[in-house]
Tab-separated table of C-alpha atoms and ligand atoms in Angstrom:
chain	number	residue	atom	x	y	z
A	992	UNK	CA	0.000	0.000	0.000
A	993	UNK	CA	1.200	3.503	-0.851
A	994	UNK	CA	0.310	6.730	0.890
A	995	UNK	CA	-0.392	9.131	-1.979
A	996	UNK	CA	-3.915	9.713	-0.634
A	997	UNK	CA	-3.394	9.006	3.075
A	998	UNK	CA	-6.176	10.517	5.205
A	999	UNK	CA	-8.358	11.462	2.230
A	1000	UNK	CA	-11.946	10.434	1.521
A	1001	UNK	CA	-12.775	9.814	-2.144
A	1002	UNK	CA	-16.065	8.891	-3.850
A	1003	UNK	CA	-16.001	7.148	-7.231
A	1004	UNK	CA	-19.107	6.680	-9.410
A	1005	UNK	CA	-19.318	3.743	-11.818
A	1006	UNK	CA	-16.779	2.086	-9.506
A	1007	UNK	CA	-18.127	-1.446	-9.888
A	1008	UNK	CA	-16.488	-2.232	-13.216
A	1009	UNK	CA	-13.828	-1.191	-15.712
A	1010	UNK	CA	-12.022	2.096	-15.102
A	1011	UNK	CA	-14.101	3.142	-12.071
A	1012	UNK	CA	-13.278	-0.133	-10.294
A	1013	UNK	CA	-9.550	0.334	-10.978
A	1014	UNK	CA	-9.781	3.927	-9.664
A	1015	UNK	CA	-11.545	2.812	-6.465
A	1016	UNK	CA	-8.993	0.017	-5.828
A	1017	UNK	CA	-6.042	2.357	-6.510
A	1018	UNK	CA	-7.432	5.101	-4.228
A	1019	UNK	CA	-7.876	2.584	-1.410
A	1020	UNK	CA	-4.404	1.133	-2.006
A	1021	UNK	CA	-2.991	4.673	-1.672
A	1022	UNK	CA	-4.623	5.178	1.721
A	1023	UNK	CA	-7.983	6.803	0.890
A	1024	UNK	CA	-11.297	5.780	2.399
A	1025	UNK	CA	-13.537	5.131	-0.588
A	1026	UNK	CA	-17.246	5.434	-1.389
A	1027	UNK	CA	-17.851	2.871	-4.152
A	1028	UNK	CA	-20.882	3.931	-6.195
A	1029	UNK	CA	-22.315	1.745	-8.939
A	1030	UNK	CA	-25.881	1.236	-10.104
A	1031	UNK	CA	-24.802	-2.125	-11.522
A	1032	UNK	CA	-26.337	-1.739	-14.981
A	1033	UNK	CA	-25.741	-3.202	-18.450
A	1034	UNK	CA	-23.781	-1.175	-21.052
A	1035	UNK	CA	-27.125	0.287	-22.219
A	1036	UNK	CA	-28.146	1.187	-18.641
A	1037	UNK	CA	-30.680	-1.582	-17.818
A	1038	UNK	CA	-31.053	-4.331	-15.191
A	1039	UNK	CA	-29.599	-2.598	-12.087
A	1040	UNK	CA	-28.086	-4.696	-9.270
A	1041	UNK	CA	-26.397	-3.666	-6.023
A	1042	UNK	CA	-24.038	-6.685	-6.136
A	1043	UNK	CA	-21.581	-4.883	-8.412
A	1044	UNK	CA	-20.729	-2.064	-5.946
A	1045	UNK	CA	-20.675	-4.502	-3.006
A	1046	UNK	CA	-18.219	-6.757	-4.843
A	1047	UNK	CA	-15.648	-3.972	-5.140
A	1048	UNK	CA	-16.058	-2.993	-1.476
A	1049	UNK	CA	-15.282	-6.624	-0.590
A	1050	UNK	CA	-12.170	-6.545	-2.819
A	1051	UNK	CA	-10.947	-3.356	-1.121
A	1052	UNK	CA	-11.578	-4.749	2.352
A	1053	UNK	CA	-9.844	-8.031	1.478
A	1054	UNK	CA	-6.771	-5.987	0.518
A	1055	UNK	CA	-6.847	-4.208	3.904
A	1056	UNK	CA	-8.555	-1.007	2.735
A	1057	UNK	CA	-11.677	0.870	3.849
A	1058	UNK	CA	-14.753	1.335	1.644
A	1059	UNK	CA	-18.537	1.574	1.622
A	1060	UNK	CA	-20.982	0.804	-1.204
A	1061	UNK	CA	-23.700	3.107	-2.588
A	1062	UNK	CA	-25.712	1.382	-5.315
A	1063	UNK	CA	-27.793	4.448	-6.257
A	1064	UNK	CA	-28.379	5.938	-9.734
A	1065	UNK	CA	-26.243	9.101	-9.991
A	1066	UNK	CA	-28.356	10.500	-12.835
A	1067	UNK	CA	-30.820	11.584	-10.107
A	1068	UNK	CA	-30.210	14.476	-7.700
A	1069	UNK	CA	-30.964	12.146	-4.764
A	1070	UNK	CA	-28.416	9.594	-6.017
A	1071	UNK	CA	-25.626	12.179	-6.376
A	1072	UNK	CA	-26.415	13.567	-2.925
A	1073	UNK	CA	-26.390	10.049	-1.407
A	1074	UNK	CA	-22.836	9.461	-2.650
A	1075	UNK	CA	-21.575	12.580	-0.857
A	1076	UNK	CA	-23.792	12.133	2.229
A	1077	UNK	CA	-22.462	8.595	2.706
A	1078	UNK	CA	-18.873	9.913	2.691
A	1079	UNK	CA	-19.787	12.522	5.325
A	1080	UNK	CA	-21.804	10.116	7.474
A	1081	UNK	CA	-19.132	7.383	7.451
A	1082	UNK	CA	-15.888	9.291	7.244
A	1083	UNK	CA	-16.711	12.909	8.160
A	1084	UNK	CA	-15.379	14.627	5.027
A	1085	UNK	CA	-15.058	14.434	1.224
A	1086	UNK	CA	-11.739	15.284	-0.442
A	1087	UNK	CA	-12.334	14.011	-3.963
A	1088	UNK	CA	-15.114	12.891	-6.273
A	1089	UNK	CA	-14.436	10.982	-9.484
A	1090	UNK	CA	-17.404	10.704	-11.887
A	1091	UNK	CA	-16.755	7.657	-14.051
A	1092	UNK	CA	-20.278	6.181	-14.474
A	1093	UNK	CA	-21.413	5.858	-18.056
A	1094	UNK	CA	-23.621	4.007	-20.543
A	1095	UNK	CA	-23.874	3.769	-24.341
A	1096	UNK	CA	-26.882	3.756	-26.684
A	1097	UNK	CA	-25.433	3.863	-30.146
A	1098	UNK	CA	-27.552	5.027	-33.106
A	1099	UNK	CA	-27.155	7.288	-36.138
A	1100	UNK	CA	-28.476	10.784	-35.408
A	1101	UNK	CA	-31.266	10.503	-37.970
A	1102	UNK	CA	-32.599	7.356	-36.254
A	1103	UNK	CA	-31.937	8.308	-32.601
A	1104	UNK	CA	-34.945	8.239	-30.273
A	1105	UNK	CA	-35.596	10.283	-27.150
A	1106	UNK	CA	-35.074	7.025	-25.157
A	1107	UNK	CA	-31.595	6.759	-26.655
A	1108	UNK	CA	-30.705	10.423	-26.108
A	1109	UNK	CA	-32.031	11.231	-22.619
A	1110	UNK	CA	-30.543	8.420	-20.459
A	1111	UNK	CA	-27.082	8.769	-22.037
A	1112	UNK	CA	-26.957	12.528	-21.441
A	1113	UNK	CA	-28.484	12.038	-17.969
A	1114	UNK	CA	-25.951	9.406	-16.897
A	1115	UNK	CA	-22.820	11.178	-18.155
A	1116	UNK	CA	-23.552	14.911	-17.980
A	1117	UNK	CA	-26.233	15.208	-15.309
A	1118	UNK	CA	-24.576	12.366	-13.378
A	1119	UNK	CA	-21.406	14.473	-13.185
A	1120	UNK	CA	-23.439	17.554	-12.185
A	1121	UNK	CA	-25.345	15.801	-9.374
A	1122	UNK	CA	-22.156	14.628	-7.674
A	1123	UNK	CA	-20.151	17.824	-8.371
A	1124	UNK	CA	-23.095	19.868	-7.022
A	1125	UNK	CA	-23.308	17.961	-3.736
A	1126	UNK	CA	-19.528	17.683	-3.254
A	1127	UNK	CA	-18.680	21.273	-4.144
A	1128	UNK	CA	-21.039	22.626	-1.483
A	1129	UNK	CA	-19.017	20.720	1.151
A	1130	UNK	CA	-15.598	21.421	-0.414
A	1131	UNK	CA	-16.321	25.144	-0.538
A	1132	UNK	CA	-16.744	25.133	3.244
A	1133	UNK	CA	-13.700	22.849	3.746
A	1134	UNK	CA	-11.585	25.162	1.563
A	1135	UNK	CA	-10.166	22.154	-0.309
A	1136	UNK	CA	-11.135	19.333	-2.643
A	1137	UNK	CA	-10.830	17.829	-6.110
A	1138	UNK	CA	-13.524	17.210	-8.724
A	1139	UNK	CA	-12.760	14.838	-11.603
A	1140	UNK	CA	-15.035	14.265	-14.607
A	1141	UNK	CA	-14.698	11.599	-17.283
A	1142	UNK	CA	-14.874	12.719	-20.894
A	1143	UNK	CA	-13.715	11.007	-24.102
A	1144	UNK	CA	-11.779	11.743	-27.282
A	1145	UNK	CA	-15.262	11.448	-28.776
A	1146	UNK	CA	-16.081	14.948	-27.516
A	1147	UNK	CA	-14.607	15.964	-30.892
A	1148	UNK	CA	-17.610	14.346	-32.534
A	1149	UNK	CA	-18.807	10.852	-33.322
A	1150	UNK	CA	-20.410	9.240	-36.353
A	1151	UNK	CA	-22.988	7.154	-34.497
A	1152	UNK	CA	-22.936	8.363	-30.866
A	1153	UNK	CA	-24.163	11.967	-30.991
A	1154	UNK	CA	-25.761	11.523	-27.539
A	1155	UNK	CA	-22.504	10.292	-25.929
A	1156	UNK	CA	-20.350	12.855	-27.751
A	1157	UNK	CA	-22.623	15.757	-26.765
A	1158	UNK	CA	-22.598	14.637	-23.122
A	1159	UNK	CA	-18.792	14.287	-23.114
A	1160	UNK	CA	-18.392	17.790	-24.604
A	1161	UNK	CA	-20.734	19.086	-21.917
A	1162	UNK	CA	-18.628	17.459	-19.199
A	1163	UNK	CA	-15.554	19.397	-20.355
A	1164	UNK	CA	-17.427	22.700	-20.109
A	1165	UNK	CA	-18.856	21.666	-16.725
A	1166	UNK	CA	-15.346	20.836	-15.453
A	1167	UNK	CA	-13.950	24.155	-16.686
A	1168	UNK	CA	-16.866	26.012	-15.077
A	1169	UNK	CA	-16.208	24.186	-11.801
A	1170	UNK	CA	-12.496	25.072	-12.041
A	1171	UNK	CA	-13.376	28.761	-12.462
A	1172	UNK	CA	-16.204	28.892	-9.926
A	1173	UNK	CA	-14.355	27.051	-7.151
A	1174	UNK	CA	-10.832	28.399	-7.695
A	1175	UNK	CA	-11.047	30.888	-4.836
A	1176	UNK	CA	-12.144	28.117	-2.433
A	1177	UNK	CA	-9.040	25.987	-3.093
A	1178	UNK	CA	-10.968	23.352	-5.068
A	1179	UNK	CA	-9.621	22.002	-8.386
A	1180	UNK	CA	-11.550	20.395	-11.272
A	1181	UNK	CA	-10.099	18.362	-14.127
A	1182	UNK	CA	-11.277	15.893	-16.764
A	1183	UNK	CA	-9.821	12.612	-17.984
A	1184	UNK	CA	-10.360	11.258	-21.518
A	1185	UNK	CA	-9.173	7.648	-21.131
A	1186	UNK	CA	-8.560	4.868	-23.612
A	1187	UNK	CA	-8.552	1.532	-21.793
A	1188	UNK	CA	-9.622	-2.070	-22.314
A	1189	UNK	CA	-13.087	-2.502	-20.737
A	1190	UNK	CA	-16.482	-3.870	-21.795
A	1191	UNK	CA	-17.279	-0.372	-23.100
A	1192	UNK	CA	-14.191	0.027	-25.315
A	1193	UNK	CA	-14.785	-3.499	-26.653
A	1194	UNK	CA	-17.933	-1.961	-28.198
A	1195	UNK	CA	-16.183	0.844	-30.142
A	1196	UNK	CA	-16.831	0.457	-33.882
A	1197	UNK	CA	-13.397	1.650	-35.059
A	1198	UNK	CA	-9.950	0.224	-34.211
A	1199	UNK	CA	-8.233	1.987	-31.285
A	1200	UNK	CA	-4.533	2.295	-32.175
A	1201	UNK	CA	-3.442	3.520	-28.734
A	1202	UNK	CA	-5.047	1.725	-25.797
A	1203	UNK	CA	-3.998	0.767	-22.252
A	1204	UNK	CA	-5.443	-0.756	-19.099
A	1205	UNK	CA	-7.813	0.716	-16.492
A	1206	UNK	CA	-4.909	0.644	-13.969
A	1207	UNK	CA	-3.001	3.277	-16.030
A	1208	UNK	CA	-6.041	5.565	-15.907
A	1209	UNK	CA	-6.356	4.939	-12.168
A	1210	UNK	CA	-2.746	6.057	-11.592
A	1211	UNK	CA	-3.470	9.384	-13.332
A	1212	UNK	CA	-6.627	9.899	-11.272
A	1213	UNK	CA	-4.760	9.166	-8.020
A	1214	UNK	CA	-2.169	11.763	-8.999
A	1215	UNK	CA	-4.853	14.368	-9.832
A	1216	UNK	CA	-6.473	13.727	-6.424
A	1217	UNK	CA	-3.181	14.117	-4.570
A	1218	UNK	CA	-1.495	17.058	-2.851
A	1219	UNK	CA	1.251	16.800	-5.494
A	1220	UNK	CA	-1.224	17.839	-8.229
A	1221	UNK	CA	-2.663	20.601	-6.010
A	1222	UNK	CA	0.859	21.939	-5.431
A	1223	UNK	CA	1.282	22.177	-9.225
A	1224	UNK	CA	-2.039	24.126	-9.355
A	1225	UNK	CA	-3.483	21.734	-11.946
A	1226	UNK	CA	-7.067	22.767	-12.673
A	1227	UNK	CA	-9.365	23.176	-15.690
A	1228	UNK	CA	-7.360	20.588	-17.660
A	1229	UNK	CA	-8.321	17.644	-19.876
A	1230	UNK	CA	-5.840	14.743	-19.938
A	1231	UNK	CA	-5.818	11.667	-22.117
A	1232	UNK	CA	-4.067	8.538	-20.927
A	1233	UNK	CA	-3.743	5.628	-23.351
A	1234	UNK	CA	-1.182	2.981	-22.385
A	1235	UNK	CA	2.220	4.699	-22.385
A	1236	UNK	CA	0.868	8.034	-23.684
A	1237	UNK	CA	-0.269	10.990	-21.554
A	1238	UNK	CA	-1.580	14.054	-23.424
A	1239	UNK	CA	-3.093	17.388	-22.469
A	1240	UNK	CA	-5.891	18.811	-24.648
A	1241	UNK	CA	-5.843	22.448	-25.768
A	1242	UNK	CA	-8.057	25.094	-24.233
A	1243	UNK	CA	-10.718	26.303	-26.675
A	1244	UNK	CA	-9.813	29.685	-28.070
A	1245	UNK	CA	-10.426	31.730	-31.214
A	1246	UNK	CA	-8.082	30.369	-33.870
A	1247	UNK	CA	-8.097	33.252	-36.322
A	1248	UNK	CA	-9.975	36.527	-36.551
A	1249	UNK	CA	-10.400	39.096	-39.308
A	1250	UNK	CA	-12.128	42.428	-39.232
A	1251	UNK	CA	-14.355	43.650	-42.062
A	1252	UNK	CA	-16.874	46.391	-42.234
A	1253	UNK	CA	-20.113	46.183	-40.292
A	1254	UNK	CA	-23.018	46.132	-40.844
A	1255	UNK	CA	-22.639	42.643	-42.355
A	1256	UNK	CA	-24.881	41.153	-45.024
A	1257	UNK	CA	-24.871	37.460	-46.021
A	1258	UNK	CA	-23.342	38.414	-49.363
A	1259	UNK	CA	-20.491	40.439	-47.844
A	1260	UNK	CA	-19.778	37.552	-45.462
A	1261	UNK	CA	-19.770	35.137	-48.429
A	1262	UNK	CA	-17.148	37.318	-50.131
A	1263	UNK	CA	-15.088	37.896	-46.951
A	1264	UNK	CA	-15.085	34.753	-44.766
A	1265	UNK	CA	-13.531	32.048	-47.012
A	1266	UNK	CA	-10.322	33.981	-47.764
A	1267	UNK	CA	-9.815	35.445	-44.281
A	1268	UNK	CA	-10.925	33.406	-41.246
A	1269	UNK	CA	-11.660	30.288	-43.341
A	1270	UNK	CA	-12.088	26.948	-41.547
A	1271	UNK	CA	-10.235	24.775	-39.028
A	1272	UNK	CA	-10.265	21.284	-40.586
A	1273	UNK	CA	-11.738	18.494	-38.423
A	1274	UNK	CA	-9.097	15.807	-37.717
A	1275	UNK	CA	-11.863	13.226	-37.194
A	1276	UNK	CA	-13.337	14.014	-40.644
A	1277	UNK	CA	-9.924	13.543	-42.292
A	1278	UNK	CA	-9.653	10.151	-40.551
A	1279	UNK	CA	-13.108	9.152	-41.782
A	1280	UNK	CA	-12.164	10.095	-45.343
A	1281	UNK	CA	-8.911	8.111	-45.074
A	1282	UNK	CA	-10.845	5.078	-43.833
A	1283	UNK	CA	-13.356	5.408	-46.686
A	1284	UNK	CA	-10.493	5.577	-49.233
A	1285	UNK	CA	-8.810	2.514	-47.669
A	1286	UNK	CA	-12.107	0.588	-47.788
A	1287	UNK	CA	-12.615	1.629	-51.432
A	1288	UNK	CA	-9.072	0.433	-52.307
A	1289	UNK	CA	-9.650	-2.904	-50.542
A	1290	UNK	CA	-12.720	-3.742	-52.667
A	1291	UNK	CA	-12.110	-6.410	-55.338
A	1292	UNK	CA	-13.153	-4.042	-58.169
A	1293	UNK	CA	-11.989	-0.892	-56.369
B	572	NAD	N1	-12.952	2.440	-21.814
B	572	NAD	C1	-12.560	3.432	-22.610
B	572	NAD	O1	-11.644	3.275	-23.450
B	572	NAD	C2	-13.206	4.772	-22.517
B	572	NAD	C3	-12.928	5.729	-23.531
B	572	NAD	C4	-13.471	7.003	-23.407
B	572	NAD	C5	-14.258	7.316	-22.297
B	572	NAD	N2	-14.528	6.366	-21.339
B	572	NAD	C6	-15.362	6.746	-20.202
B	572	NAD	O2	-14.807	6.218	-19.009
B	572	NAD	C7	-15.873	5.890	-18.108
B	572	NAD	C8	-15.767	4.439	-17.648
B	572	NAD	O3	-15.919	3.588	-18.759
B	572	NAD	P1	-15.659	2.001	-18.697
B	572	NAD	O4	-15.073	1.669	-20.003
B	572	NAD	O5	-14.965	1.651	-17.443
B	572	NAD	O6	-17.197	1.470	-18.686
B	572	NAD	P2	-17.888	0.214	-17.941
B	572	NAD	O7	-19.132	-0.046	-18.688
B	572	NAD	O8	-16.893	-0.881	-17.763
B	572	NAD	O9	-18.251	0.791	-16.478
B	572	NAD	C9	-19.207	1.797	-16.299
B	572	NAD	C10	-19.871	1.572	-14.949
B	572	NAD	O10	-20.804	2.660	-14.727
B	572	NAD	C11	-21.926	2.115	-14.047
B	572	NAD	N3	-23.110	2.988	-14.223
B	572	NAD	C12	-23.809	3.200	-15.362
B	572	NAD	N4	-24.850	4.030	-15.133
B	572	NAD	C13	-24.795	4.371	-13.819
B	572	NAD	C14	-25.583	5.207	-12.993
B	572	NAD	N5	-26.653	5.851	-13.496
B	572	NAD	N6	-25.241	5.346	-11.683
B	572	NAD	C15	-24.158	4.701	-11.177
B	572	NAD	N7	-23.390	3.869	-11.916
B	572	NAD	C16	-23.690	3.711	-13.224
B	572	NAD	C17	-22.113	0.740	-14.691
B	572	NAD	O11	-22.908	-0.121	-13.866
B	572	NAD	C18	-20.673	0.272	-14.876
B	572	NAD	O12	-20.250	-0.534	-13.801
B	572	NAD	C19	-17.191	6.218	-18.841
B	572	NAD	O13	-17.628	7.515	-18.481
B	572	NAD	C20	-16.776	6.190	-20.287
B	572	NAD	O14	-17.611	6.974	-21.088
B	572	NAD	C21	-14.035	5.099	-21.431
């Protein structure tokens, strides 16, 4: 056992499987008391069971650590509050929350139903809000704490997961808002965009060239929760970890600006925009086009 998080209390959502489980185990191994939240659902979000969260608590206890299970649904305000209340009731404080819970309902945008959109956005985006909301109220008073959201490289856009991509983009803006709003209270907020072998990544339609294990992601999260990361004043950041690679994503900013003469008309913009501000090509679109060309070339009569 290490002591990177000695004396801290950390709550992890989606901690029953995959990356969340690895985060919960690593936090406990580094000395934190852990609230293990998991609703115990299928990839699509159905068939909840409390066994999944309990199983990880047993694993932590067997390894000599301290943990408690909360099997609630964090896409509800009551569920998010329960996660934080359990930390306070059992351990008297909350130093970090890590929002890992997620589901997938894949469909092309033009076929996507409300039942495919709402639960995905509710689990990822609202499920990060409910826990951040409850935890930040306590951390503000404590004058310390760390909020960690889980996003994805897919926040850049996705062919067949507009619901997931939109939620993951929202999480980045939520994290940056939390970083700004809680800065003066000594609370940091960061996001992780992982690539790791789990049941969820096994479902990704395209080949993932760079991929690692949930334990690599857990090591990054432990660092972000630690006093070492606070000392470096790390906040408002998005990190990818994929096997041996760690990357930081850029902050959104205006790429290029040009000044014409107002008042604008559509025609004057049509004459002005293409040769001045132009476009910022989408890397994901270039990849799609490459893949389409490769598929075309691979056809027998291509
Ligand atoms: N695995 C990857 O490569 C990858 C890539 C990009 C992003 N992510 C993100 O990382 C996170 C973890 O993914 P994973 O691959 O470990 O998935 P996973 O399916 O293995 O685990 C997700 C866990 O979340 C739980 N969960 C779902 N809805 C919940 C709810 N409403 N309340 C509480 N718990 C709930 C599930 O029961 C499950 O145990 C997700 O947010 C995912 O979007 C993963």
